Coordinates of C-alpha atoms in Angstrom, one line a residue:
M1 CA -1.9 -31.7 31.4
D2 CA 1.8 -31.7 30.5
L3 CA 2.6 -32.1 26.8
L4 CA 5.6 -33.7 25.1
L5 CA 6.3 -32.8 21.5
T6 CA 8.5 -35.6 20.3
N7 CA 10.7 -36.6 17.3
G8 CA 10.7 -33.2 15.7
T9 CA 13.5 -31.0 14.3
V10 CA 13.7 -28.3 17.0
V11 CA 14.9 -24.9 16.0
T12 CA 15.8 -23.6 19.4
M13 CA 16.9 -20.0 18.6
N14 CA 19.0 -20.3 21.8
R15 CA 22.3 -18.5 22.3
E16 CA 24.1 -21.2 20.3
R17 CA 21.3 -21.3 17.7
E18 CA 21.1 -25.0 18.1
V19 CA 19.0 -27.0 15.7
L20 CA 18.3 -30.5 17.1
A21 CA 17.2 -33.4 14.9
E22 CA 14.8 -36.0 16.3
A23 CA 14.4 -34.0 19.5
D24 CA 11.7 -33.4 22.1
V25 CA 10.2 -30.4 23.9
L26 CA 8.5 -31.0 27.2
I27 CA 5.9 -28.5 28.3
Q28 CA 4.7 -28.2 31.9
D29 CA 2.4 -25.6 33.4
G30 CA 2.5 -23.5 30.2
R31 CA 6.3 -23.3 30.1
I32 CA 9.1 -25.2 28.5
A33 CA 10.5 -27.7 31.0
R34 CA 13.1 -29.4 28.9
V35 CA 14.5 -29.4 25.3
G36 CA 16.6 -32.4 24.1
R37 CA 16.6 -35.9 22.9
N38 CA 15.0 -39.0 24.4
I39 CA 13.2 -37.1 27.1
R40 CA 11.5 -39.4 29.6
T41 CA 9.0 -38.5 32.3
R42 CA 7.5 -40.2 35.2
G43 CA 3.9 -40.3 36.2
G44 CA 0.6 -40.1 34.3
G45 CA -1.3 -37.3 32.7
L46 CA 1.3 -36.7 29.9
R47 CA 0.0 -36.0 26.4
V48 CA 2.4 -36.9 23.6
L49 CA 2.3 -35.3 20.2
D50 CA 4.5 -37.0 17.6
V51 CA 5.9 -34.3 15.3
A52 CA 8.3 -36.6 13.4
G53 CA 9.3 -35.1 10.1
K54 CA 8.2 -31.6 11.1
V55 CA 10.0 -28.5 12.4
V56 CA 9.3 -27.1 15.9
L57 CA 10.2 -23.4 16.3
P58 CA 9.3 -20.5 18.5
G59 CA 6.0 -18.9 17.8
L60 CA 6.4 -16.1 15.3
I61 CA 5.8 -12.6 16.6
H62 CA 4.4 -9.6 14.6
G63 CA 6.1 -6.4 15.7
H64 CA 3.6 -4.1 14.0
L65 CA -0.1 -4.8 13.2
H66 CA -3.5 -3.1 12.8
A67 CA -6.2 -5.6 13.7
C68 CA -8.8 -2.8 13.3
Q69 CA -8.0 -2.7 9.5
T70 CA -8.4 -6.3 8.6
L71 CA -12.1 -5.8 7.6
F72 CA -10.8 -3.4 4.9
R73 CA -8.5 -5.8 3.1
N74 CA -8.5 -5.3 -0.7
R75 CA -10.3 -2.0 -0.4
A76 CA -7.3 0.5 -0.4
D77 CA -5.1 -0.3 -3.4
G78 CA -3.0 2.0 -5.5
L79 CA -2.3 4.8 -3.1
E80 CA 0.8 6.2 -1.3
L81 CA 0.7 6.5 2.5
L82 CA -0.9 9.9 3.2
D83 CA -3.5 9.6 0.5
W84 CA -4.1 6.0 1.6
L85 CA -4.8 7.2 5.1
R86 CA -6.9 10.2 4.3
E87 CA -9.0 8.8 1.4
R88 CA -9.6 5.3 2.6
I89 CA -8.3 4.1 5.9
W90 CA -9.2 6.9 8.3
P91 CA -12.8 7.1 7.0
F92 CA -13.1 3.3 7.3
E93 CA -11.7 3.4 10.9
A94 CA -14.0 6.2 11.9
A95 CA -17.0 4.1 10.8
H96 CA -16.1 1.2 13.1
D97 CA -18.4 0.3 16.0
A98 CA -17.7 -2.3 18.8
D99 CA -19.3 -5.1 16.8
S100 CA -17.3 -4.5 13.6
M101 CA -14.1 -4.1 15.6
R102 CA -14.7 -7.5 17.2
A103 CA -15.3 -9.0 13.8
S104 CA -12.1 -7.5 12.5
A105 CA -10.1 -8.7 15.5
D106 CA -11.5 -12.2 15.2
L107 CA -10.5 -12.3 11.6
T108 CA -7.0 -11.0 12.4
F109 CA -6.3 -13.5 15.1
A110 CA -7.7 -16.4 13.1
E111 CA -5.3 -15.6 10.3
L112 CA -2.4 -15.0 12.5
I113 CA -2.8 -18.3 14.4
R114 CA -3.2 -20.3 11.2
S115 CA 0.0 -18.7 9.9
G116 CA 2.1 -19.7 12.9
A117 CA 2.0 -16.4 14.8
T118 CA 1.5 -16.5 18.6
A119 CA 1.9 -12.8 19.6
A120 CA 1.6 -9.3 18.1
L121 CA 2.1 -5.7 18.9
D122 CA -1.1 -4.0 17.7
M123 CA -2.3 -0.4 17.2
G124 CA -6.0 0.1 17.0
T125 CA -8.1 3.0 15.9
V126 CA -9.2 5.7 18.3
R127 CA -12.2 3.9 19.7
H128 CA -13.5 0.5 20.6
Y129 CA -10.2 -1.1 21.6
D130 CA -11.8 -3.2 24.3
A131 CA -13.2 -5.3 21.5
V132 CA -9.7 -6.2 20.3
F133 CA -8.6 -7.3 23.8
E134 CA -11.8 -9.3 24.2
S135 CA -11.1 -11.1 21.0
A136 CA -7.5 -12.0 22.0
R137 CA -8.7 -13.0 25.5
D138 CA -11.3 -15.4 24.1
C139 CA -9.1 -17.0 21.4
G140 CA -6.0 -17.4 23.5
F141 CA -3.8 -15.1 21.4
R142 CA -0.9 -13.1 23.0
L143 CA -1.6 -9.4 22.5
T144 CA 0.3 -6.2 23.3
G145 CA -1.7 -3.3 22.0
G146 CA -3.4 0.0 22.5
K147 CA -5.8 2.5 21.0
A148 CA -4.5 4.9 18.5
M149 CA -4.0 8.4 19.9
M150 CA -4.8 11.3 17.5
D151 CA -5.3 14.8 19.0
A152 CA -3.6 17.1 16.3
P153 CA -5.9 19.9 15.0
D154 CA -6.1 18.6 11.4
V155 CA -7.1 15.0 12.3
P156 CA -10.4 14.2 10.6
T157 CA -13.4 14.9 12.7
G158 CA -14.4 11.2 13.1
L159 CA -11.1 10.3 14.7
H160 CA -10.1 13.6 16.4
E161 CA -10.0 13.6 20.2
S162 CA -8.8 16.0 22.8
T163 CA -5.4 15.5 24.5
E164 CA -7.1 14.9 27.8
A165 CA -9.6 12.4 26.4
S166 CA -6.9 10.5 24.6
L167 CA -4.8 10.1 27.7
A168 CA -7.8 9.3 29.9
E169 CA -9.1 6.5 27.6
S170 CA -5.6 5.0 27.2
L171 CA -5.1 4.9 31.0
A172 CA -8.5 3.4 31.5
L173 CA -7.7 0.6 28.9
L174 CA -4.3 0.1 30.6
E175 CA -6.0 -0.3 34.0
R176 CA -8.6 -2.8 32.6
W177 CA -6.3 -5.0 30.5
H178 CA -2.6 -4.7 31.2
G179 CA -1.1 -7.8 32.7
T180 CA -4.4 -9.7 32.7
H181 CA -5.0 -13.4 31.7
G182 CA -1.7 -14.7 32.9
D183 CA 0.1 -11.6 31.5
R184 CA -1.0 -12.7 28.0
L185 CA -2.6 -9.3 27.4
R186 CA -0.5 -6.2 27.8
Y187 CA -1.1 -2.5 27.1
A188 CA 1.1 -0.2 24.9
F189 CA 0.6 3.5 24.4
A190 CA 0.0 4.0 20.6
P191 CA 0.3 7.7 19.5
R192 CA -0.3 7.2 15.7
F193 CA 2.6 9.3 14.3
V194 CA 4.0 12.8 14.4
L195 CA 1.5 14.4 12.1
S196 CA -1.5 13.2 14.1
C197 CA -0.3 14.1 17.6
T198 CA 0.5 17.3 19.5
E199 CA 3.7 17.8 21.4
K200 CA 1.8 17.9 24.6
L201 CA 0.3 14.4 24.0
M202 CA 3.7 13.0 23.0
R203 CA 5.5 14.3 26.0
E204 CA 2.9 13.0 28.3
V205 CA 2.9 9.6 26.7
G206 CA 6.7 9.5 27.1
R207 CA 6.3 10.3 30.8
L208 CA 3.4 7.9 31.5
A209 CA 5.0 5.0 29.7
R210 CA 8.1 5.2 32.0
E211 CA 5.9 5.7 35.0
K212 CA 3.6 2.7 34.3
G213 CA 6.3 0.5 32.9
V214 CA 4.6 -0.1 29.5
R215 CA 5.6 0.1 25.9
I216 CA 5.2 2.8 23.3
H217 CA 4.3 1.8 19.7
T218 CA 4.2 4.3 16.9
H219 CA 5.2 4.9 13.2
A220 CA 8.3 6.7 12.0
S221 CA 9.9 7.7 8.7
E222 CA 7.7 5.6 6.5
N223 CA 7.2 7.8 3.5
R224 CA 9.1 10.7 1.9
S225 CA 6.1 13.0 1.8
E226 CA 5.4 12.2 5.5
I227 CA 9.1 13.1 6.4
Q228 CA 8.9 16.4 4.6
A229 CA 5.6 17.2 6.3
V230 CA 7.2 16.4 9.7
R231 CA 10.2 18.7 8.8
D232 CA 7.9 21.5 7.8
L233 CA 6.0 21.1 11.0
S234 CA 8.8 20.6 13.5
G235 CA 12.1 21.4 11.8
R236 CA 13.3 17.9 12.7
D237 CA 13.3 14.4 11.3
N238 CA 10.9 11.8 12.9
V239 CA 13.3 9.9 15.1
T240 CA 15.0 13.1 16.4
W241 CA 11.5 14.5 17.1
F242 CA 10.5 11.4 19.0
H243 CA 13.7 11.5 21.0
D244 CA 13.2 15.1 21.9
M245 CA 9.7 14.2 23.2
G246 CA 11.0 11.3 25.3
L247 CA 9.8 8.6 23.0
T248 CA 13.0 6.5 22.4
G249 CA 14.5 3.7 24.4
P250 CA 14.2 -0.1 24.6
H251 CA 10.5 0.2 25.6
V252 CA 9.7 1.9 22.3
T253 CA 8.9 0.2 19.0
L254 CA 9.0 2.3 15.8
A255 CA 7.3 0.8 12.8
H256 CA 9.0 1.2 9.3
C257 CA 12.0 3.6 9.6
V258 CA 12.4 3.5 5.9
W259 CA 13.9 6.9 5.5
V260 CA 16.2 7.4 8.4
S261 CA 19.4 9.5 8.3
E262 CA 22.7 8.3 9.6
A263 CA 22.2 10.5 12.6
E264 CA 18.9 8.9 13.3
Q265 CA 20.3 5.4 12.8
K266 CA 22.9 6.2 15.5
L267 CA 20.2 7.5 17.7
L268 CA 18.2 4.3 17.3
R269 CA 21.4 2.3 18.2
D270 CA 22.4 4.4 21.2
T271 CA 18.9 4.5 22.7
R272 CA 18.3 0.7 22.0
T273 CA 15.0 1.6 20.3
V274 CA 13.3 -1.3 18.5
V275 CA 12.5 -1.0 14.8
C276 CA 9.8 -3.0 13.0
H277 CA 10.5 -3.8 9.4
C278 CA 7.3 -4.2 7.3
P279 CA 8.5 -5.1 3.8
G280 CA 5.2 -6.1 2.3
S281 CA 3.6 -2.8 3.3
N282 CA 6.6 -0.7 2.3
L283 CA 6.5 -2.2 -1.2
K284 CA 2.7 -1.9 -1.7
L285 CA 2.5 1.7 -0.6
A286 CA 5.7 2.5 -2.6
S287 CA 7.3 3.8 0.5
G288 CA 10.8 2.4 -0.2
F289 CA 13.4 0.0 1.3
A290 CA 14.3 0.3 4.9
P291 CA 18.1 0.1 5.6
V292 CA 17.6 -3.1 7.6
P293 CA 21.0 -4.7 7.0
E294 CA 22.7 -1.5 8.1
L295 CA 20.6 -1.2 11.2
L296 CA 21.2 -4.8 12.1
D297 CA 25.0 -4.4 11.5
A298 CA 24.9 -1.4 13.8
G299 CA 23.3 -3.4 16.6
V300 CA 19.8 -2.1 16.3
T301 CA 17.1 -4.6 17.2
V302 CA 14.8 -5.1 14.2
C303 CA 11.7 -7.2 14.2
L304 CA 9.2 -8.1 11.4
G305 CA 5.5 -7.2 11.0
A306 CA 2.8 -7.3 8.4
D307 CA 1.3 -3.9 9.2
G308 CA -2.4 -3.8 8.2
A309 CA -4.2 -6.0 5.8
P310 CA -5.2 -3.1 3.4
C311 CA -1.5 -2.4 2.7
N312 CA -0.2 -5.9 2.4
N313 CA -2.8 -7.6 1.8
N314 CA -2.3 -10.6 4.0
L315 CA -0.8 -11.1 7.5
D316 CA 1.4 -14.1 6.7
M317 CA 4.8 -13.8 8.6
F318 CA 6.3 -16.4 6.3
Q319 CA 5.7 -14.1 3.4
E320 CA 7.3 -11.2 5.3
M321 CA 10.3 -13.3 6.1
R322 CA 10.8 -14.2 2.4
L323 CA 10.4 -10.6 1.4
A324 CA 12.9 -9.4 4.1
A325 CA 15.4 -12.0 3.0
L326 CA 15.1 -11.1 -0.7
L327 CA 14.5 -7.4 -1.3
H328 CA 17.8 -6.2 0.3
K329 CA 20.1 -8.5 -1.6
P330 CA 20.4 -6.5 -4.8
R331 CA 21.9 -3.7 -2.7
V332 CA 24.0 -5.5 -0.1
G333 CA 24.8 -8.7 -1.8
P334 CA 23.4 -12.3 -1.7
R335 CA 24.7 -13.0 1.9
G336 CA 23.5 -9.8 3.4
M337 CA 20.2 -11.2 4.9
P338 CA 20.8 -14.9 5.5
P339 CA 17.8 -17.1 6.7
E340 CA 19.1 -17.2 10.3
R341 CA 19.1 -13.4 10.5
V342 CA 15.6 -13.2 9.2
L343 CA 14.3 -15.8 11.5
E344 CA 15.9 -14.0 14.4
M345 CA 13.8 -10.9 13.5
A346 CA 10.6 -12.9 13.4
T347 CA 11.2 -14.5 16.8
L348 CA 13.8 -12.9 19.1
G349 CA 13.4 -9.5 17.6
G350 CA 9.6 -9.8 18.0
A351 CA 10.0 -10.8 21.6
K352 CA 12.0 -7.5 22.2
A353 CA 9.3 -5.5 20.3
I354 CA 6.7 -6.5 22.9
G355 CA 9.1 -6.4 25.8
M356 CA 9.1 -10.1 26.5
E357 CA 12.6 -11.3 25.4
A358 CA 13.0 -13.0 28.8
E359 CA 9.9 -15.1 28.2
L360 CA 9.6 -15.6 24.4
G361 CA 11.5 -15.8 21.2
S362 CA 13.4 -19.1 21.7
L363 CA 12.7 -22.6 22.9
E364 CA 14.6 -22.8 26.2
E365 CA 13.9 -24.1 29.6
G366 CA 11.8 -21.7 31.7
K367 CA 10.4 -19.7 28.7
R368 CA 6.7 -19.6 27.9
A369 CA 5.6 -22.4 25.6
D370 CA 4.6 -20.4 22.5
I371 CA 5.4 -22.9 19.8
T372 CA 4.7 -23.4 16.1
V373 CA 5.1 -26.7 14.3
V374 CA 5.7 -26.6 10.5
D375 CA 5.5 -29.3 7.9
L376 CA 8.1 -28.8 5.1
A377 CA 7.0 -31.8 3.1
G378 CA 5.0 -29.8 0.6
L379 CA 5.8 -29.8 -3.1
H380 CA 6.9 -26.1 -2.9
S381 CA 9.6 -26.9 -0.3
T382 CA 10.7 -30.3 -1.6
P383 CA 13.4 -31.5 -1.7
A384 CA 14.9 -29.9 1.4
D385 CA 18.3 -30.5 2.8
P386 CA 17.7 -32.3 6.2
R387 CA 20.8 -30.5 7.6
D388 CA 19.4 -27.1 6.8
V389 CA 15.8 -26.3 7.8
L390 CA 16.3 -22.6 8.1
S391 CA 16.5 -22.0 4.4
P392 CA 13.2 -23.6 3.5
L393 CA 11.5 -22.0 6.5
V394 CA 12.4 -18.5 5.2
Y395 CA 12.5 -18.9 1.5
A396 CA 9.9 -21.6 0.7
A397 CA 7.4 -22.2 3.6
R398 CA 3.9 -20.8 3.6
S399 CA 1.2 -20.2 6.2
T400 CA -0.6 -23.4 5.0
D401 CA 2.4 -25.4 6.1
V402 CA 1.7 -24.6 9.8
V403 CA 0.3 -27.8 11.5
H404 CA 0.1 -27.0 15.2
V405 CA 0.3 -23.8 17.3
L406 CA 0.6 -23.6 21.1
I407 CA 0.3 -20.4 23.2
D408 CA 1.3 -20.8 26.9
G409 CA 1.3 -24.5 26.2
K410 CA -2.3 -24.6 25.1
P411 CA -3.1 -25.8 21.6
V412 CA -4.9 -23.1 19.5
L413 CA -4.3 -24.8 16.2
K414 CA -4.1 -28.6 15.9
D415 CA -3.7 -30.5 12.6
R416 CA -4.3 -27.2 10.8
A417 CA -7.7 -26.7 12.4
L418 CA -8.4 -23.7 14.6
L419 CA -9.5 -24.7 18.1
T420 CA -10.5 -21.4 19.7
L421 CA -12.1 -19.7 16.7
D422 CA -14.6 -21.1 14.2
A423 CA -13.2 -20.2 10.8
A424 CA -16.5 -20.3 8.9
S425 CA -18.3 -18.1 11.4
V426 CA -15.3 -15.6 11.6
A427 CA -15.3 -15.3 7.8
S428 CA -19.1 -14.9 7.6
S429 CA -19.1 -12.2 10.3
A430 CA -16.2 -10.4 8.7
R431 CA -18.0 -10.2 5.3
Q432 CA -21.2 -9.0 6.9
H433 CA -19.5 -6.2 9.0
S434 CA -17.2 -5.2 6.2
A435 CA -20.1 -4.6 3.9
R436 CA -21.9 -2.7 6.5
I437 CA -19.0 -0.5 7.6
T438 CA -17.7 0.3 4.1
A439 CA -21.2 1.2 2.9
R440 CA -21.2 4.0 5.5
V441 CA -18.1 5.5 3.9
R442 CA -19.4 5.7 0.3

């Protein structure tokens, strides 16, 4: 059935950045047919959802995520990046089986949908990535993702793979999943980072991504110790090394980029490589403050992401927006990261991060109907200026304010209730599998 969202405040994120009061959004065949006021349609079969007093905005998009890690939330505190990986995360990931991976993915997508996210760019662990795609398939979430690739000699035994096996499994996953379910599921090559991958693997990933027309998703310049280790290994900085391997360009998303030199920033701009800012993760792991205002001023596309639950500890994009808006102000001034700029990162920037800017990121005719409806009537956002909904969306709103979520025009959250996942069952399964998997690591 067609659906009409009516009487809402519509944050279009179109070229003019129009915000329309008491406006409607008409959805037909999973796409946005019209946006405006007093939309009238002929014929039957039209559902009407009155969203008076609420804000209608494009679905939020996570540009960097680890659904495989959500089972390990609250179990990896107080460590910097490399110790966090070696002592906690990699042993946990190596202990995963297909059932625990499915439980972790279900928990992830339930949390994301409830917090207004409709799409994500995800990196798995080395094995069992089919389970992540199966979860997204069944709950209606929009996923671009891939298995982690880790073939360097010093990768822990439980995660180490040969170059040939890593490439073969990635290609097999691409063949099974890329472009399926109405193009809602897409594959991305996911070499983990410089220190976990050989040059042979990286060069082949660069070649195959261009040949197959898919994205590359990896980490870069997150932590000072990591950067020094990369310099010791290769004699280059992260972004320069990726560029030399053929892993820059508009089809590449680099998570973090906290410590990037001026030369690397120029390289990001010139190659139109996408950067994902993960402020919560960067703060918790004591990684630092990415030069996001400077990157944006230079014309680099920057999106937002939560990273993994063990380094955040939640996956709430509203919290990431608030952090991104606040933490740069002491350095660049109170107007350096205005709400509209941050919301662009969470919508339009995220669409570019998954290579779907022509389909997502704004509420415009012809685009896919990935839509989030937010209620700003809570005590924590009252009073709000009716002429400015962007400020409360970025500074005050919370995941609990999300009322409805649509993906391809299909409701996956209605009246704050999940429709495609059972919250109680998801939580129970997550607790069971987390206890089982973490017990293996002790």
